[in-house]
mmCIF file of C-alpha atoms and ligand atoms in Angstrom:
data_model
loop_
_atom_site.group_PDB
_atom_site.id
_atom_site.type_symbol
_atom_site.label_atom_id
_atom_site.label_comp_id
_atom_site.label_asym_id
_atom_site.label_seq_id
_atom_site.Cartn_x
_atom_site.Cartn_y
_atom_site.Cartn_z
ATOM 1 C CA MET P 96 -13.402 -0.770 -17.888
ATOM 2 C CA ASN P 97 -15.306 2.437 -17.118
ATOM 3 C CA ASP P 98 -14.035 5.891 -18.092
ATOM 4 C CA LEU P 99 -13.122 7.003 -14.560
ATOM 5 C CA PHE P 100 -11.018 3.883 -13.975
ATOM 6 C CA LYS P 101 -9.280 4.254 -17.343
ATOM 7 C CA GLN P 102 -8.529 7.882 -16.545
ATOM 8 C CA GLN P 103 -7.153 6.885 -13.129
ATOM 9 C CA LEU P 104 -4.876 4.241 -14.660
ATOM 10 C CA ASN P 105 -3.590 6.757 -17.216
ATOM 11 C CA GLN P 106 -2.891 9.232 -14.429
ATOM 12 C CA LEU P 107 -1.080 6.508 -12.507
ATOM 13 C CA ALA P 108 1.087 5.448 -15.461
ATOM 14 C CA ASP P 109 1.979 9.096 -16.209
ATOM 15 C CA GLY P 110 2.902 9.757 -12.576
ATOM 16 C CA ILE P 111 5.122 6.685 -12.334
ATOM 17 C CA ALA P 112 6.836 7.504 -15.636
ATOM 18 C CA GLU P 113 7.405 11.176 -14.865
ATOM 19 C CA ALA P 114 7.921 11.347 -11.104
ATOM 20 C CA GLY P 115 8.198 7.769 -9.826
ATOM 21 C CA TYR P 116 4.948 8.068 -7.920
ATOM 22 C CA ALA P 117 1.224 8.749 -8.328
ATOM 23 C CA ILE P 118 -1.664 9.612 -6.034
ATOM 24 C CA ILE P 119 -5.074 8.483 -7.246
ATOM 25 C CA ASP P 120 -8.159 9.631 -5.346
ATOM 26 C CA ASP P 121 -11.384 7.588 -5.314
ATOM 27 C CA PHE P 122 -9.625 4.438 -6.511
ATOM 28 C CA LEU P 123 -12.193 2.758 -4.261
ATOM 29 C CA SER P 124 -15.653 4.284 -3.886
ATOM 30 C CA PRO P 125 -16.989 5.146 -0.404
ATOM 31 C CA GLU P 126 -19.135 1.976 -0.519
ATOM 32 C CA GLU P 127 -16.170 -0.199 -1.489
ATOM 33 C CA VAL P 128 -14.145 1.316 1.341
ATOM 34 C CA GLN P 129 -16.963 0.774 3.824
ATOM 35 C CA ASN P 130 -17.294 -2.902 2.827
ATOM 36 C CA ILE P 131 -13.603 -3.425 3.581
ATOM 37 C CA GLN P 132 -13.662 -1.432 6.840
ATOM 38 C CA GLN P 133 -16.443 -3.717 8.065
ATOM 39 C CA LEU P 134 -14.540 -6.980 7.536
ATOM 40 C CA ASP P 135 -13.870 -8.993 10.690
ATOM 41 C CA GLY P 136 -10.130 -8.618 10.114
ATOM 42 C CA PHE P 137 -10.239 -4.852 10.541
ATOM 43 C CA LYS P 138 -12.924 -4.968 13.247
ATOM 44 C CA ASN P 139 -10.980 -7.439 15.395
ATOM 45 C CA GLY P 140 -7.879 -5.568 14.348
ATOM 46 C CA LEU P 141 -5.098 -5.894 16.812
ATOM 47 C CA LEU P 142 -6.434 -9.188 18.267
ATOM 48 C CA GLN P 143 -6.227 -10.917 14.914
ATOM 49 C CA PHE P 144 -3.370 -9.190 13.111
ATOM 50 C CA LYS P 145 0.322 -9.824 13.767
ATOM 51 C CA LYS P 146 2.947 -7.304 14.658
ATOM 52 C CA ALA P 147 4.840 -6.511 11.457
ATOM 53 C CA GLY P 148 8.534 -7.386 11.326
ATOM 54 C CA ILE P 149 11.515 -6.223 9.357
ATOM 55 C CA GLY P 150 13.413 -8.459 6.936
ATOM 56 C CA LYS P 151 12.568 -12.011 5.940
ATOM 57 C CA SER P 152 11.678 -15.144 7.959
ATOM 58 C CA GLN P 153 14.447 -16.093 10.424
ATOM 59 C CA GLU P 154 16.111 -12.716 10.302
ATOM 60 C CA LYS P 155 12.807 -11.127 11.150
ATOM 61 C CA GLN P 156 13.008 -8.907 14.132
ATOM 62 C CA ILE P 157 10.191 -6.926 15.511
ATOM 63 C CA ASN P 158 11.462 -3.481 16.117
ATOM 64 C CA GLU P 159 9.235 -0.918 17.795
ATOM 65 C CA ALA P 160 11.737 1.806 17.054
ATOM 66 C CA ILE P 161 11.323 1.315 13.320
ATOM 67 C CA ARG P 162 7.711 0.311 12.715
ATOM 68 C CA GLY P 163 4.611 -0.184 14.851
ATOM 69 C CA ASP P 164 2.009 -1.531 12.451
ATOM 70 C CA TYR P 165 -0.003 -4.769 12.643
ATOM 71 C CA ILE P 166 -0.601 -6.757 9.483
ATOM 72 C CA GLN P 167 -2.514 -9.679 8.015
ATOM 73 C CA TRP P 168 -1.498 -11.079 4.626
ATOM 74 C CA ILE P 169 -4.349 -11.549 2.161
ATOM 75 C CA LYS P 170 -4.679 -14.882 0.348
ATOM 76 C CA PRO P 171 -6.237 -13.887 -2.977
ATOM 77 C CA GLU P 172 -8.062 -17.224 -3.553
ATOM 78 C CA SER P 173 -9.894 -17.172 -0.242
ATOM 79 C CA ALA P 174 -10.242 -13.396 0.204
ATOM 80 C CA GLU P 175 -13.631 -11.951 1.170
ATOM 81 C CA PRO P 176 -15.627 -10.424 -1.741
ATOM 82 C CA ALA P 177 -14.967 -6.875 -0.469
ATOM 83 C CA LEU P 178 -11.218 -7.510 -0.786
ATOM 84 C CA LYS P 179 -11.588 -9.296 -4.124
ATOM 85 C CA VAL P 180 -13.045 -6.077 -5.558
ATOM 86 C CA TYR P 181 -9.775 -4.353 -4.715
ATOM 87 C CA LEU P 182 -7.583 -7.261 -5.856
ATOM 88 C CA SER P 183 -9.263 -7.377 -9.258
ATOM 89 C CA LYS P 184 -8.591 -3.645 -9.663
ATOM 90 C CA LEU P 185 -4.945 -4.359 -8.869
ATOM 91 C CA ASN P 186 -4.879 -6.997 -11.608
ATOM 92 C CA GLU P 187 -6.264 -4.493 -14.098
ATOM 93 C CA LEU P 188 -3.689 -1.961 -12.910
ATOM 94 C CA ILE P 189 -0.911 -4.501 -13.528
ATOM 95 C CA ALA P 190 -2.161 -5.250 -17.057
ATOM 96 C CA PHE P 191 -2.395 -1.532 -17.792
ATOM 97 C CA VAL P 192 1.064 -0.513 -16.574
ATOM 98 C CA ASN P 193 2.621 -3.548 -18.254
ATOM 99 C CA GLN P 194 1.195 -2.333 -21.543
ATOM 100 C CA ASN P 195 1.815 1.366 -21.061
ATOM 101 C CA LEU P 196 5.125 1.430 -19.202
ATOM 102 C CA TYR P 197 6.568 -1.734 -20.766
ATOM 103 C CA LEU P 198 6.948 -3.393 -17.385
ATOM 104 C CA SER P 199 6.650 -7.130 -16.875
ATOM 105 C CA LEU P 200 4.806 -7.334 -13.594
ATOM 106 C CA LYS P 201 3.511 -10.814 -12.894
ATOM 107 C CA ASP P 202 1.810 -10.805 -9.520
ATOM 108 C CA PHE P 203 1.216 -8.942 -6.263
ATOM 109 C CA GLU P 204 1.467 -9.487 -2.532
ATOM 110 C CA VAL P 205 -0.814 -7.515 -0.214
ATOM 111 C CA HIS P 206 -1.643 -7.235 3.450
ATOM 112 C CA GLN P 207 -4.241 -5.479 5.563
ATOM 113 C CA THR P 208 -2.557 -2.983 7.839
ATOM 114 C CA ILE P 209 -3.395 -1.217 11.082
ATOM 115 C CA TYR P 210 -1.238 1.469 12.635
ATOM 116 C CA PRO P 211 -2.415 1.896 16.251
ATOM 117 C CA ILE P 212 -2.522 5.467 17.596
ATOM 118 C CA GLY P 213 0.968 6.949 17.902
ATOM 119 C CA THR P 214 2.749 4.322 15.812
ATOM 120 C CA PHE P 215 4.853 5.043 12.736
ATOM 121 C CA TYR P 216 7.223 3.534 10.180
ATOM 122 C CA LYS P 217 10.571 5.297 9.967
ATOM 123 C CA ARG P 218 12.159 6.374 6.681
ATOM 124 C CA HIS P 219 12.932 3.337 4.510
ATOM 125 C CA LEU P 220 13.005 1.859 1.023
ATOM 126 C CA ASP P 221 10.646 -1.059 0.252
ATOM 127 C CA GLN P 222 13.224 -2.808 -1.880
ATOM 128 C CA PHE P 223 15.975 -3.481 0.598
ATOM 129 C CA LYS P 224 17.974 -6.034 -1.410
ATOM 130 C CA LYS P 225 19.062 -6.110 -5.028
ATOM 131 C CA GLU P 226 17.281 -9.407 -5.669
ATOM 132 C CA ASP P 227 14.006 -8.050 -4.400
ATOM 133 C CA HIS P 228 11.097 -8.606 -6.757
ATOM 134 C CA ARG P 229 9.042 -5.706 -5.462
ATOM 135 C CA LYS P 230 8.857 -3.145 -8.286
ATOM 136 C CA LEU P 231 5.933 -0.892 -7.382
ATOM 137 C CA SER P 232 4.494 -0.247 -3.923
ATOM 138 C CA VAL P 233 0.719 0.255 -3.816
ATOM 139 C CA ILE P 234 -1.160 1.420 -0.751
ATOM 140 C CA CYS P 235 -4.886 2.037 -0.537
ATOM 141 C CA TYR P 236 -6.149 3.971 2.470
ATOM 142 C CA LEU P 237 -9.374 3.277 4.346
ATOM 143 C CA ASN P 238 -9.780 6.197 6.746
ATOM 144 C CA SER P 239 -13.027 8.139 6.495
ATOM 145 C CA ASP P 240 -13.031 11.822 7.484
ATOM 146 C CA TRP P 241 -9.271 11.931 7.992
ATOM 147 C CA LYS P 242 -7.960 15.444 8.656
ATOM 148 C CA GLU P 243 -4.543 17.058 8.384
ATOM 149 C CA SER P 244 -4.525 17.387 12.183
ATOM 150 C CA ASP P 245 -4.960 13.598 12.540
ATOM 151 C CA GLY P 246 -1.379 13.188 11.242
ATOM 152 C CA GLY P 247 -0.427 9.791 9.786
ATOM 153 C CA GLN P 248 0.895 11.246 6.538
ATOM 154 C CA LEU P 249 2.909 9.140 4.145
ATOM 155 C CA ARG P 250 6.014 11.281 3.602
ATOM 156 C CA ILE P 251 7.796 10.559 0.323
ATOM 157 C CA TYR P 252 11.384 11.787 -0.126
ATOM 158 C CA ILE P 253 12.064 13.069 -3.623
ATOM 159 C CA GLY P 254 15.577 14.460 -3.967
ATOM 160 C CA ASN P 255 15.798 17.287 -1.421
ATOM 161 C CA GLU P 256 12.056 17.654 -1.225
ATOM 162 C CA THR P 257 9.279 15.823 0.539
ATOM 163 C CA LYS P 258 5.704 15.125 -0.457
ATOM 164 C CA ASP P 259 3.184 14.462 2.331
ATOM 165 C CA VAL P 260 0.140 12.352 1.505
ATOM 166 C CA LEU P 261 -2.881 12.080 3.798
ATOM 167 C CA PRO P 262 -4.268 8.532 4.147
ATOM 168 C CA LEU P 263 -7.739 9.469 2.870
ATOM 169 C CA ALA P 264 -10.409 6.819 2.330
ATOM 170 C CA GLY P 265 -10.316 5.428 -1.214
ATOM 171 C CA ARG P 266 -6.988 7.051 -2.102
ATOM 172 C CA LEU P 267 -4.330 4.901 -3.765
ATOM 173 C CA VAL P 268 -0.641 5.757 -3.683
ATOM 174 C CA CYS P 269 1.753 3.970 -5.997
ATOM 175 C CA PHE P 270 5.521 4.489 -6.148
ATOM 176 C CA ARG P 271 8.773 2.940 -7.341
ATOM 177 C CA SER P 272 9.829 0.457 -4.623
ATOM 178 C CA ASP P 273 13.486 0.640 -5.662
ATOM 179 C CA LEU P 274 13.710 4.415 -5.837
ATOM 180 C CA LEU P 275 11.654 6.358 -3.339
ATOM 181 C CA GLU P 276 12.346 6.439 0.369
ATOM 182 C CA HIS P 277 9.327 7.174 2.506
ATOM 183 C CA GLU P 278 7.975 7.082 6.046
ATOM 184 C CA VAL P 279 4.690 6.978 7.920
ATOM 185 C CA LEU P 280 4.215 9.733 10.480
ATOM 186 C CA PRO P 281 2.431 9.004 13.781
ATOM 187 C CA ALA P 282 -1.304 9.655 13.923
ATOM 188 C CA THR P 283 -3.815 10.562 16.593
ATOM 189 C CA ARG P 284 -6.255 7.990 15.172
ATOM 190 C CA GLU P 285 -5.960 4.350 14.228
ATOM 191 C CA ARG P 286 -4.848 4.247 10.580
ATOM 192 C CA LEU P 287 -6.105 1.505 8.221
ATOM 193 C CA SER P 288 -4.809 0.541 4.787
ATOM 194 C CA ILE P 289 -4.153 -2.244 2.348
ATOM 195 C CA THR P 290 -0.458 -2.308 1.573
ATOM 196 C CA GLY P 291 0.996 -4.190 -1.344
ATOM 197 C CA TRP P 292 3.724 -4.668 -3.879
ATOM 198 C CA LEU P 293 3.625 -5.479 -7.568
ATOM 199 C CA LEU P 294 6.163 -8.167 -8.360
ATOM 200 C CA ASP P 295 8.127 -9.103 -11.456
ATOM 201 C CA GLN P 296 7.753 -12.812 -10.660
ATOM 202 C CA PRO P 297 4.877 -14.981 -9.381
ATOM 203 C CA HIS P 298 4.326 -14.922 -5.652
ATOM 204 C CA PHE P 299 3.963 -18.250 -3.812
ATOM 205 C CA ILE P 300 2.675 -18.511 -0.244
HETATM 206 C C1 OGA Z 502 5.134 0.085 4.144
HETATM 207 C C2 OGA Z 502 4.841 1.541 4.034
HETATM 208 C C3 OGA Z 502 3.265 3.366 3.859
HETATM 209 C C4 OGA Z 502 1.882 3.771 4.263
HETATM 210 O O1 OGA Z 502 4.283 -0.658 4.657
HETATM 211 O O2 OGA Z 502 6.228 -0.334 3.716
HETATM 212 O O3 OGA Z 502 5.764 2.267 3.786
HETATM 213 O O4 OGA Z 502 1.487 4.917 3.952
HETATM 214 N N1 OGA Z 502 3.574 2.016 4.165
HETATM 215 O O5 OGA Z 502 1.199 2.999 4.925
HETATM 216 MN MN1 MN Z 503 7.314 1.190 2.787
#
């Protein structure tokens, strides 16, 4: 593990322990981001991805008023090399926080995500049921040259305050899935990310 990565994981563990969230810049290098941006999945985008729903399987309803993103779940075994680079960093992150925060994370589930222009995800909590196995939410952004005026901030609600996070290329945001409500504000550009959750039990697809 190189020094920068170790430093980033320390920063992440400290943030989660102290505030329930952490923002890590350059989690992916510009080259690593570019390799993911260029995957067919993101290039074909809306043709290939499915409209995201709310809730599980049969109860799933697609609700424009709540969220407008398109997603494609990633199968770790058959993922493209560019994605495997990210997934292996997630595995190292899991090992690190398990050791340093005494968590017992076992697995992750992740999807590629596109928010078309003008779409959003209203204020919500990622862990919507008590039996949910999502412990930490992890989102890595893939948007080069993103500016404040492009919008698309992740807004995290912390007590009476809010923290706005721009979806900058290579930036990773990690937060407590059971604790922190958040929303995605509409953007004037298409907004790409890899969204995932660290689980306290193995994930089977
Ligand atoms: C989600 C979510 C935040 C983001 O997919 O549940 O809240 O910044 N995403 O994309
Ligand atoms: Mn969420």
